Coordinates of C-alpha atoms in Angstrom, one line a residue:
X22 CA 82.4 107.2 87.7
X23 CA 85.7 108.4 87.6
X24 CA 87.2 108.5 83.9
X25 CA 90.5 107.0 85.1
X26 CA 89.6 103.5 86.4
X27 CA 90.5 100.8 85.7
X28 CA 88.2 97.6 84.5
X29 CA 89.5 95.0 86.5
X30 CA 92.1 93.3 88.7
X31 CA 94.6 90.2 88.4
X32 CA 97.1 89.0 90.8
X33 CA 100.3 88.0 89.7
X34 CA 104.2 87.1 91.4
X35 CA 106.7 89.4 90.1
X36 CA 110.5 88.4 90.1
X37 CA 110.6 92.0 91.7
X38 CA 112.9 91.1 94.8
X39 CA 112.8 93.1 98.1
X40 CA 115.1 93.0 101.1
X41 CA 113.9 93.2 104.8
X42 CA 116.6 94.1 107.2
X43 CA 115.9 95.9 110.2
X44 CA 117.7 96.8 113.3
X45 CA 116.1 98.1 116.1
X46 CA 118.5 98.2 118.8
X47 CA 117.3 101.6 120.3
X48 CA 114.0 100.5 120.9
X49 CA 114.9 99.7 124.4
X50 CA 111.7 102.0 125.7
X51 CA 108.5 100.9 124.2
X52 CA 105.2 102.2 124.3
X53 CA 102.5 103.5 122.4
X54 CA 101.9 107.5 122.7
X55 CA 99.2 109.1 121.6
X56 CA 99.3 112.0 124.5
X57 CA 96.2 113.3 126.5
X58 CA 94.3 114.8 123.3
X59 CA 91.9 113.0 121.0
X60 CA 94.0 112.6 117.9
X61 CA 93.3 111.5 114.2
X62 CA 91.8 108.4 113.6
X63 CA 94.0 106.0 112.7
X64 CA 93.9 102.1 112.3
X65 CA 97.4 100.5 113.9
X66 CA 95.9 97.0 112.7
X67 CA 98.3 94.5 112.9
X68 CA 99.3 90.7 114.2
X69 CA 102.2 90.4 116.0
X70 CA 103.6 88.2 119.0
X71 CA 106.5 90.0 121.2
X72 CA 108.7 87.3 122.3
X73 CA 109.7 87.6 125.6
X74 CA 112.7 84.8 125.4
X75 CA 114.9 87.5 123.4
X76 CA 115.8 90.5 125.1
X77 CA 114.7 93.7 122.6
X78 CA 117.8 95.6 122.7
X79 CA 119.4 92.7 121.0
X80 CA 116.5 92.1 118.5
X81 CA 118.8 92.3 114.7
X82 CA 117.4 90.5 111.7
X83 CA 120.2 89.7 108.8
X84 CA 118.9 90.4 105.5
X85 CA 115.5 88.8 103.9
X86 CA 114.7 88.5 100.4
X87 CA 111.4 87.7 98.6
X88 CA 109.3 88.1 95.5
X89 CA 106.3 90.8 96.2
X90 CA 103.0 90.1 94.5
X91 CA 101.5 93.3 92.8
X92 CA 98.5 93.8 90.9
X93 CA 97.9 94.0 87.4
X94 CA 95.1 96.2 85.8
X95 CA 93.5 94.0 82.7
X96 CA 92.9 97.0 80.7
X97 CA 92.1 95.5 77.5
X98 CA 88.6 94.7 78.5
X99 CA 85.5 97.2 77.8
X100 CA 82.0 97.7 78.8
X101 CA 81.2 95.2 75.7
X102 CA 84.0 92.8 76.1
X103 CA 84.3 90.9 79.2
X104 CA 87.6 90.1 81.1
X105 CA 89.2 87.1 80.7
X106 CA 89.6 84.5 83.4
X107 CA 88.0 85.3 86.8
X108 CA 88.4 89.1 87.2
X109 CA 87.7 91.2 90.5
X110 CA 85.5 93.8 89.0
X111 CA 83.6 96.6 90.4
X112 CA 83.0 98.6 87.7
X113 CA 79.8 101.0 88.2
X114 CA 80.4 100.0 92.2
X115 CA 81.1 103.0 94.4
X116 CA 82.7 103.3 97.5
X117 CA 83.1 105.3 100.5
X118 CA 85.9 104.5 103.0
X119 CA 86.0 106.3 106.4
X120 CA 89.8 107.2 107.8
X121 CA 92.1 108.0 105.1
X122 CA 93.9 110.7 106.2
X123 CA 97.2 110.5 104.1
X124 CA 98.3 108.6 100.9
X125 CA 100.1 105.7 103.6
X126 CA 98.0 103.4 105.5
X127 CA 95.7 100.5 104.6
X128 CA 92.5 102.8 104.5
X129 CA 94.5 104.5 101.2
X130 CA 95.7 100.9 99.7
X131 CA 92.0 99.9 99.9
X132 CA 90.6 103.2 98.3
X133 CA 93.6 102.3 95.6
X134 CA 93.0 98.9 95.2
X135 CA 88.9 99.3 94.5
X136 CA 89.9 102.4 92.3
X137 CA 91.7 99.4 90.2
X138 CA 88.5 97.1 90.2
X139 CA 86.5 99.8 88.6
X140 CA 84.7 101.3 91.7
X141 CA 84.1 105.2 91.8
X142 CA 85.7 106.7 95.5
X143 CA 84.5 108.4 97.6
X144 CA 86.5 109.8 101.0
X145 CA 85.7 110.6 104.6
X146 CA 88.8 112.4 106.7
X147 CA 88.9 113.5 109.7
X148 CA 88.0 117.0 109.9
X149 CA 91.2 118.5 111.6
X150 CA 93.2 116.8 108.7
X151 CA 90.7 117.7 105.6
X152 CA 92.5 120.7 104.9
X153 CA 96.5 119.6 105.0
X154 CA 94.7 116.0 102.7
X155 CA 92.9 118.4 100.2
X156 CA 95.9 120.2 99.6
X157 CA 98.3 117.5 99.1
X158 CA 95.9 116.4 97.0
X159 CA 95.2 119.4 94.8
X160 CA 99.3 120.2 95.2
X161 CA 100.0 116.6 93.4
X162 CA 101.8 115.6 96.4
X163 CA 99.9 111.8 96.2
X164 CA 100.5 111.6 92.6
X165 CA 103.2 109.2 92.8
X166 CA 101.3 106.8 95.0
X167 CA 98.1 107.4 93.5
X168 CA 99.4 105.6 90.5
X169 CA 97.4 102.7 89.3
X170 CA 98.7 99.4 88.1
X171 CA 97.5 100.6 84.9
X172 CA 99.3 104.1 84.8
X173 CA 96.4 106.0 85.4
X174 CA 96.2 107.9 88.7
X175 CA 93.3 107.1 91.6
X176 CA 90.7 109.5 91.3
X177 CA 88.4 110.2 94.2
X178 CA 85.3 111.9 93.3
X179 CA 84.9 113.5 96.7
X180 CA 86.1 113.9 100.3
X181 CA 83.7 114.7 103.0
X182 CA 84.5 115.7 106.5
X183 CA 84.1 113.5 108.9
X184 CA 84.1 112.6 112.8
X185 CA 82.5 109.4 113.4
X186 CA 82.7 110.1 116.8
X187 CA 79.7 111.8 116.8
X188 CA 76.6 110.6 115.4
X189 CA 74.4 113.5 114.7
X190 CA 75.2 117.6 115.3
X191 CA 72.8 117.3 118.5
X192 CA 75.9 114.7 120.0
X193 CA 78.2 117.4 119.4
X194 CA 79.9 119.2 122.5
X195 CA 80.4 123.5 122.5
X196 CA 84.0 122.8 122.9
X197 CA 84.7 121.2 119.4
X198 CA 82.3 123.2 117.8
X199 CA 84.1 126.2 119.0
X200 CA 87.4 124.5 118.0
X201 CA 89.4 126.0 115.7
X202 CA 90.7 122.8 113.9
X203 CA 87.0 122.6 113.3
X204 CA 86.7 126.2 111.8
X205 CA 85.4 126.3 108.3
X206 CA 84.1 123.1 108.2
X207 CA 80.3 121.8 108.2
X208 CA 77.9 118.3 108.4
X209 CA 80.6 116.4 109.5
X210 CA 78.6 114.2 111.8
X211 CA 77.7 110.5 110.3
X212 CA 74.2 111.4 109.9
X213 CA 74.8 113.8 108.3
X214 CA 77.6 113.2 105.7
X215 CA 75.5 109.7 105.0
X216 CA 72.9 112.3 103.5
X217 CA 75.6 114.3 102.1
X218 CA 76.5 110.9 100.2
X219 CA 72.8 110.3 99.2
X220 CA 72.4 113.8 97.8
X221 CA 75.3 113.9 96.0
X222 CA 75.4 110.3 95.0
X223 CA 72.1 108.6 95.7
X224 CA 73.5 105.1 96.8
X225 CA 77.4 103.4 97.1
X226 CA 77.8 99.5 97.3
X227 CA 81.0 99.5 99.2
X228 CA 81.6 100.8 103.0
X229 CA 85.1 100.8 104.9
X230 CA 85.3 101.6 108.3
X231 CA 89.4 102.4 108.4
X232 CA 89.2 104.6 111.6
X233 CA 90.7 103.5 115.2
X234 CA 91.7 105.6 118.2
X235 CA 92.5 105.2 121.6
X236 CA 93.8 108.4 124.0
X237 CA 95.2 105.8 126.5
X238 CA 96.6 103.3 124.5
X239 CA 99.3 103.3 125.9
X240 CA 98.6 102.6 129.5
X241 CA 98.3 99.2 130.6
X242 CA 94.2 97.9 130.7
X243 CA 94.2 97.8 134.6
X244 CA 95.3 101.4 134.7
X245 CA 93.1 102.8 131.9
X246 CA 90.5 104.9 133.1
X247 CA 86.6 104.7 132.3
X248 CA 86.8 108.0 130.1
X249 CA 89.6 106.3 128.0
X250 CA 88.6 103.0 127.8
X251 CA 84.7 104.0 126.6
X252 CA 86.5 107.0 124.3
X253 CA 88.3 103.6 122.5
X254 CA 85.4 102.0 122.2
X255 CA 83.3 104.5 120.7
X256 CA 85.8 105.9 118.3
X257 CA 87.2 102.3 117.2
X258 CA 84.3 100.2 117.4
X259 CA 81.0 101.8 118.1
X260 CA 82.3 104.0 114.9
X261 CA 81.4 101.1 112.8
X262 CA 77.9 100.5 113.9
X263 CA 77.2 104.1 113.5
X264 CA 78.5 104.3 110.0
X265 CA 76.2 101.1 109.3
X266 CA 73.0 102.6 110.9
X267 CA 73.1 105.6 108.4
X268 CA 74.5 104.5 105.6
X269 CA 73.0 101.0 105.2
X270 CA 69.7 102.9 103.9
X271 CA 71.8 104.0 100.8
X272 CA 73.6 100.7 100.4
X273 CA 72.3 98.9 97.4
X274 CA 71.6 95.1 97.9
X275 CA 74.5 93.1 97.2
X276 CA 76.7 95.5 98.6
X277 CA 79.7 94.7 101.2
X278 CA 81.5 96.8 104.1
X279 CA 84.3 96.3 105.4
X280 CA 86.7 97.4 108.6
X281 CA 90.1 96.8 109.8
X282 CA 90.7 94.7 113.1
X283 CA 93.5 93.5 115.2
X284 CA 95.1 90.3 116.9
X285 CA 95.4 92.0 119.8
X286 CA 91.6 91.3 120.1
X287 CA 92.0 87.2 120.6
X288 CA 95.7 87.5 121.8
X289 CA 97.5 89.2 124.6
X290 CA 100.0 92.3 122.8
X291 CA 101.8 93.6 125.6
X292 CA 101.6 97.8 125.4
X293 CA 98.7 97.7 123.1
X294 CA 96.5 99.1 126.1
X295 CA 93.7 101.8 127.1
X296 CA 91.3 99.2 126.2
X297 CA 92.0 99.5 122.0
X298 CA 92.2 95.6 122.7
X299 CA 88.6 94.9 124.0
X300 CA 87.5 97.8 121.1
X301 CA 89.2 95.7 118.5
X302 CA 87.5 92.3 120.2
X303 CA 83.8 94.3 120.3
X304 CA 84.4 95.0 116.6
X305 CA 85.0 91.5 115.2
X306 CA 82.4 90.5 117.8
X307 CA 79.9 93.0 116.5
X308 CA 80.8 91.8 112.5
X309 CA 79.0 89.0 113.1
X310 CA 76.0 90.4 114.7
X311 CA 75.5 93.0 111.9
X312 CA 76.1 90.3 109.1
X313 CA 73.2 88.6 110.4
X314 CA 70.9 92.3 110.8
X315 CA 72.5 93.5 107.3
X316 CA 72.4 90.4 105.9
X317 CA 68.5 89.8 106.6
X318 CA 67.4 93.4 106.2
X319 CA 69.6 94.8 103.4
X320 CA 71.3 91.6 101.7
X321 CA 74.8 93.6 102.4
X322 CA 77.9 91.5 103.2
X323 CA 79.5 92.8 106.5
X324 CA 83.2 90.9 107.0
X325 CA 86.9 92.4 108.8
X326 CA 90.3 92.0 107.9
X327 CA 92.7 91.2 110.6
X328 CA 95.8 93.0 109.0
X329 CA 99.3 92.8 109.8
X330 CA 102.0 94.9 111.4
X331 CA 102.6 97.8 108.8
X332 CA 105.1 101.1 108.7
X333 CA 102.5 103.1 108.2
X334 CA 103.3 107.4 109.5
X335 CA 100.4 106.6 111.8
X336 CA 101.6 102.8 113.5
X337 CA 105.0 104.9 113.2
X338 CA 103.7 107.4 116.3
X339 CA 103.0 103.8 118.7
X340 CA 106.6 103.6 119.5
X341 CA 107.5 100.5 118.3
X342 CA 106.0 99.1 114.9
X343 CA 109.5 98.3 113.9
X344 CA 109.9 95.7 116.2
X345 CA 107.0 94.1 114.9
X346 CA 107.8 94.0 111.7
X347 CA 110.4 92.4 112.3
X348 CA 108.8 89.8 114.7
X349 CA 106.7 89.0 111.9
X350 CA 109.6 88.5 109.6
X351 CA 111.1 86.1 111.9
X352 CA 108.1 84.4 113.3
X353 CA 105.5 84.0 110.4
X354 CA 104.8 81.1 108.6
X355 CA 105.5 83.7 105.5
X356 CA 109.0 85.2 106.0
X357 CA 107.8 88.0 103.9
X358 CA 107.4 92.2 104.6
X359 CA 103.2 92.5 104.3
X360 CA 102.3 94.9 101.7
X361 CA 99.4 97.2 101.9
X362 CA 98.6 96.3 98.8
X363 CA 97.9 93.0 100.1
X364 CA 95.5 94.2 102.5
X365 CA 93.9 96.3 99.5
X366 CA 93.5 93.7 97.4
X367 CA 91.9 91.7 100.0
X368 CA 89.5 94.0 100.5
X369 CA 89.2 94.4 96.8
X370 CA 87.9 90.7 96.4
X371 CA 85.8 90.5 99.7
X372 CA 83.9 94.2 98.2
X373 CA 83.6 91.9 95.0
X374 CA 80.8 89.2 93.7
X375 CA 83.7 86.4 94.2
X376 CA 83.0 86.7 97.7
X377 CA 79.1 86.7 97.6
X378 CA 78.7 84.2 100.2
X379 CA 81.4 85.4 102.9
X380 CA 79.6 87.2 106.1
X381 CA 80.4 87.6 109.5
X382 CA 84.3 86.7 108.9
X383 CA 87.2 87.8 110.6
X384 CA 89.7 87.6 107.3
X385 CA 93.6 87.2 108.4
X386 CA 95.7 88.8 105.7
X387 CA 99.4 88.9 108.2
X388 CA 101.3 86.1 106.5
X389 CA 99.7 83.5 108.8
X390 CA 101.4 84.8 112.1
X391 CA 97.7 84.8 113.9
X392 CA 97.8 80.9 113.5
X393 CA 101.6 80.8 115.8
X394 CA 101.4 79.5 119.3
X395 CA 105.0 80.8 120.1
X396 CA 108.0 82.8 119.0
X397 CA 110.2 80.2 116.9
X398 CA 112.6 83.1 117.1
X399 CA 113.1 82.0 121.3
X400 CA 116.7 80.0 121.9
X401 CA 114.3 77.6 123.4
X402 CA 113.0 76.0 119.5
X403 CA 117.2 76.7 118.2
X404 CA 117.5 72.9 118.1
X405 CA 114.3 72.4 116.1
X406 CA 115.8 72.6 112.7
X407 CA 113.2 75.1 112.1
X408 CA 113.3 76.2 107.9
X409 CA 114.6 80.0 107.8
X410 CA 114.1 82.0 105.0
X411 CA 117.6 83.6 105.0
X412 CA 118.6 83.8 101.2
X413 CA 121.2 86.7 100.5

C-alpha cells in the first residue's frame, strides 16, 4: 500500500465559487479529428445535446456562478479507530485503471479519487505515451494535481505498458512490433500485463477500463468504413471484455470494475461518428451481460459511468468540446461546470462496499442533461419562464 493514502472520503459543498463563461464564436467548423493513424486511447465521455434552433457562431453564454463540491480526506481515522459517519473506504483495496495517459482526464480523477479512499494504484498507459507519463511523473510535473484532499500527494505503485488492443503477443502485427514508438518496451498485451499484475501483486479488487478510440470519428456513420468502424469497436468496447477475461482471475470476490460510456450511445450527437456511437452502445450493452457472468462466476460488481462533457487535452483534440460545455451549462437541469472530480468520486463509491448491490448500471454523473428531451436554450421555450441560473 502506498504510505501516502488517505483513510477515507467525505463529500462536502464548499462556499468556493467558480464562474463559467465561455464564448465560442469561432467554432463555426466542427468536427472531431483524430487523423488516419491509430492514436492514444482516450475516453471523450460526455452528455451533451447540440441544439439546432441556435445557430453556433452565435452560441455566447454570460457569466455562471456556483459552489463546487470537493472532497475531504477524514484523516483522523486509523487502522484501530473507525471513521465516523458513513465513510467511502478502500483501504487495503488495490486498483488498476487502464488509459491514463496524463494527469487531466477522468481516468486520472478516478486513480485520484480511490488513492483518497485508501486504495493502492496501479496504472496501464498506452505504450507510445509510457515514456513522456513516466517522466512527468519522475520530473514532478503532476505534483500539483496529484495533491490529495489531505495534502499528501497520489502515489501509484506502478505503471505497466499497455495496448488493449491486442489481447495476447500472438495478436500482435510485424508492423507495431517493428514500431519505433514501441521500441524499448515489452508484455504489453492484456494477457500479459494481467500476469505482470499477478506476479507483482498477486490480486487487485478494483478494475477501470478508461480507454476509447476511434480513427474515423469524425466521419459521419454512413461514411465510415468497415476497418474503422470494427477498429472503434475493438479499441473502445471489445477493450473491456478483454481486460475482464484476464484480469477477473486475479479479482478478489467483492471486487468492482468500472468503465466510462457516453450519451451518444442512446442519443443521436451529431459529429460523434466512425461508429464510436454503436462502440459506446456495445459497451453499456455488454455491462450488463458481464454483471451477470462476473457476478455469478466471480461475485465482482461490473457497472459504467455515463460522464459528462469535460475540457480534458484529449476531448480538446475533437474540435469542439467547448461548445458542449457550454450546452450543458445552458441546458442541464444543473447549471453547473462538471468536475472530474465528480466523476472520480463516483467511481470512488461505486468501487466501494456502499455500492455492494449495484450491477449492470449505466450511472449518469452529467448534471442530469441525459434526462432533457430538448434544448431549453431554443427561442422556441423563450416564453416558458424557464428558471436560469444567471447570478453575477
Amino acid at each position: 500500500m502506498a504510505a501516502n493514502a488517505t483513510p477515507g472520503l467525505q463529500i462536502r459543498a464548499t462556499k468556493q465559487c467558480i464562474s463559467a463563461s465561455r464564448d465560442i464564436s469561432k467554432l463555426s467548423n466542427i468536427s472531431f479529428s483524430f487523423g488516419s493513424k491509430r492514436n492514444p486511447f482516450t475516453d471523450f465521455s460526455g452528455s451533451s445535446y447540440i441544439s439546432h434552433t441556435k445557430p453556433i457562431h452565435s452560441f455566447k453564454l454570460a457569466p455562471i456562478k456556483f459552489e463546487r463540491m470537493v472532497t475531504k480526506a477524514m484523516s483522523e481515522a486509523s487502522e484501530q479507530v473507525p471513521v465516523p459517519g458513513l465513510p467511502i473506504d478502500l483501504r487495503g483495496k488495490r486498483a488498476f485503471i487502464a488509459g491514463i495517459a496524463d494527469d487531466n482526464g477522468y481516468g486520472w480523477a478516478i486513480a485520484k479519487s480511490l488513492a483518497a479512499a485508501g486504495a493502492e494504484i496501479l496504472v496501464g498507459t498506452w505504450v507510445p505515451a509510457l515514456n513522456i507519463f513516466e517522466t512527468s511523473l519522475r520530473r514532478g510535473k503532476f505534483d500539483e494535481s496529484r495533491v490529495l484532499p489531505d495534502g499528501s500527494l497520489m502515489e501509484i505503485a506502478k505503471v505497466y505498458p499497455l495496448d488493449a488492443v491486442f489481447d495476447s503477443p500472438e495478436d500482435v502485427p510485424e508492423d507495431v512490433k517493428a514500431n519505433k514508438r514501441y521500441a524499448g518496451s515489452s508484455k504489453w498485451t492484456v494477457k500479459e500485463v494481467a500476469e505482470s499484475v499477478k506476479q507483482d501483486f498477486g490480486t487487485i479488487d478494483i478494475l477501470v477500463h478508461s480507454l476509447a478510440n476511434g480513427p474515423e470519428v469524425s466521419k459521419p456513420l454512413s461514411e465510415t468504413s468497415r476497418k474503422g468502424y470494427l477498429a472503434a469497436i475493438s479499441a473502445s468496447s471489445y477493450s473491456f471484455i478483454s481486460l475482464l477475461r484476464h484480469f477477473l482471475p486475479i479479482i478478489n470476490p467483492g471486487g468492482a470494475t468500472i468503465s466510462l460510456t457516453y450519451i451518444a450511445s442512446e442519443r443521436i450527437i451529431p459529429g460523434y461518428g466512425g461508429g464510436m456511437s454503436s462502440a459506446k452502445a456495445a459497451l453499456e450493452s455488454d455491462t450488463k451481460v458481464l454483471a451477470f457472468e462476473a457476478g455469478r462466476k466471480h461475485k465482482v460488481r461490473v457497472n459504467t459511468i455515463s460522464a459528462g462533457p469535460l475540457g480534458s487535452r484529449a476531448a480538446k483534440a475533437i474540435g469542439f468540446i467547448d461548445m458542449m460545455i457550454n450546452y450543458s451549462l445552458e441546458n442541464a437541469p444543473l447549471q453547473k461546470e462538471l468536475y472530474a472530480e465528480e466523476v472520480g468520486n463516483v467511481a470512488a463509491f461505486l468501487a466501494s462496499p456502499l455500492a455492494s448491490a449495484i450491477t449492470g448500471a449505466t450511472v449518469y454523473v452529467d448534471n442530469g442533461l441525459n434526462a432533457m428531451g430538448v434544448g431549453v436554450d431554443s427561442p422556441a421555450f423563450s416564453g416558458l419562464g424557464i428558471p436560469k441560473d444567471n447570478k453575477n
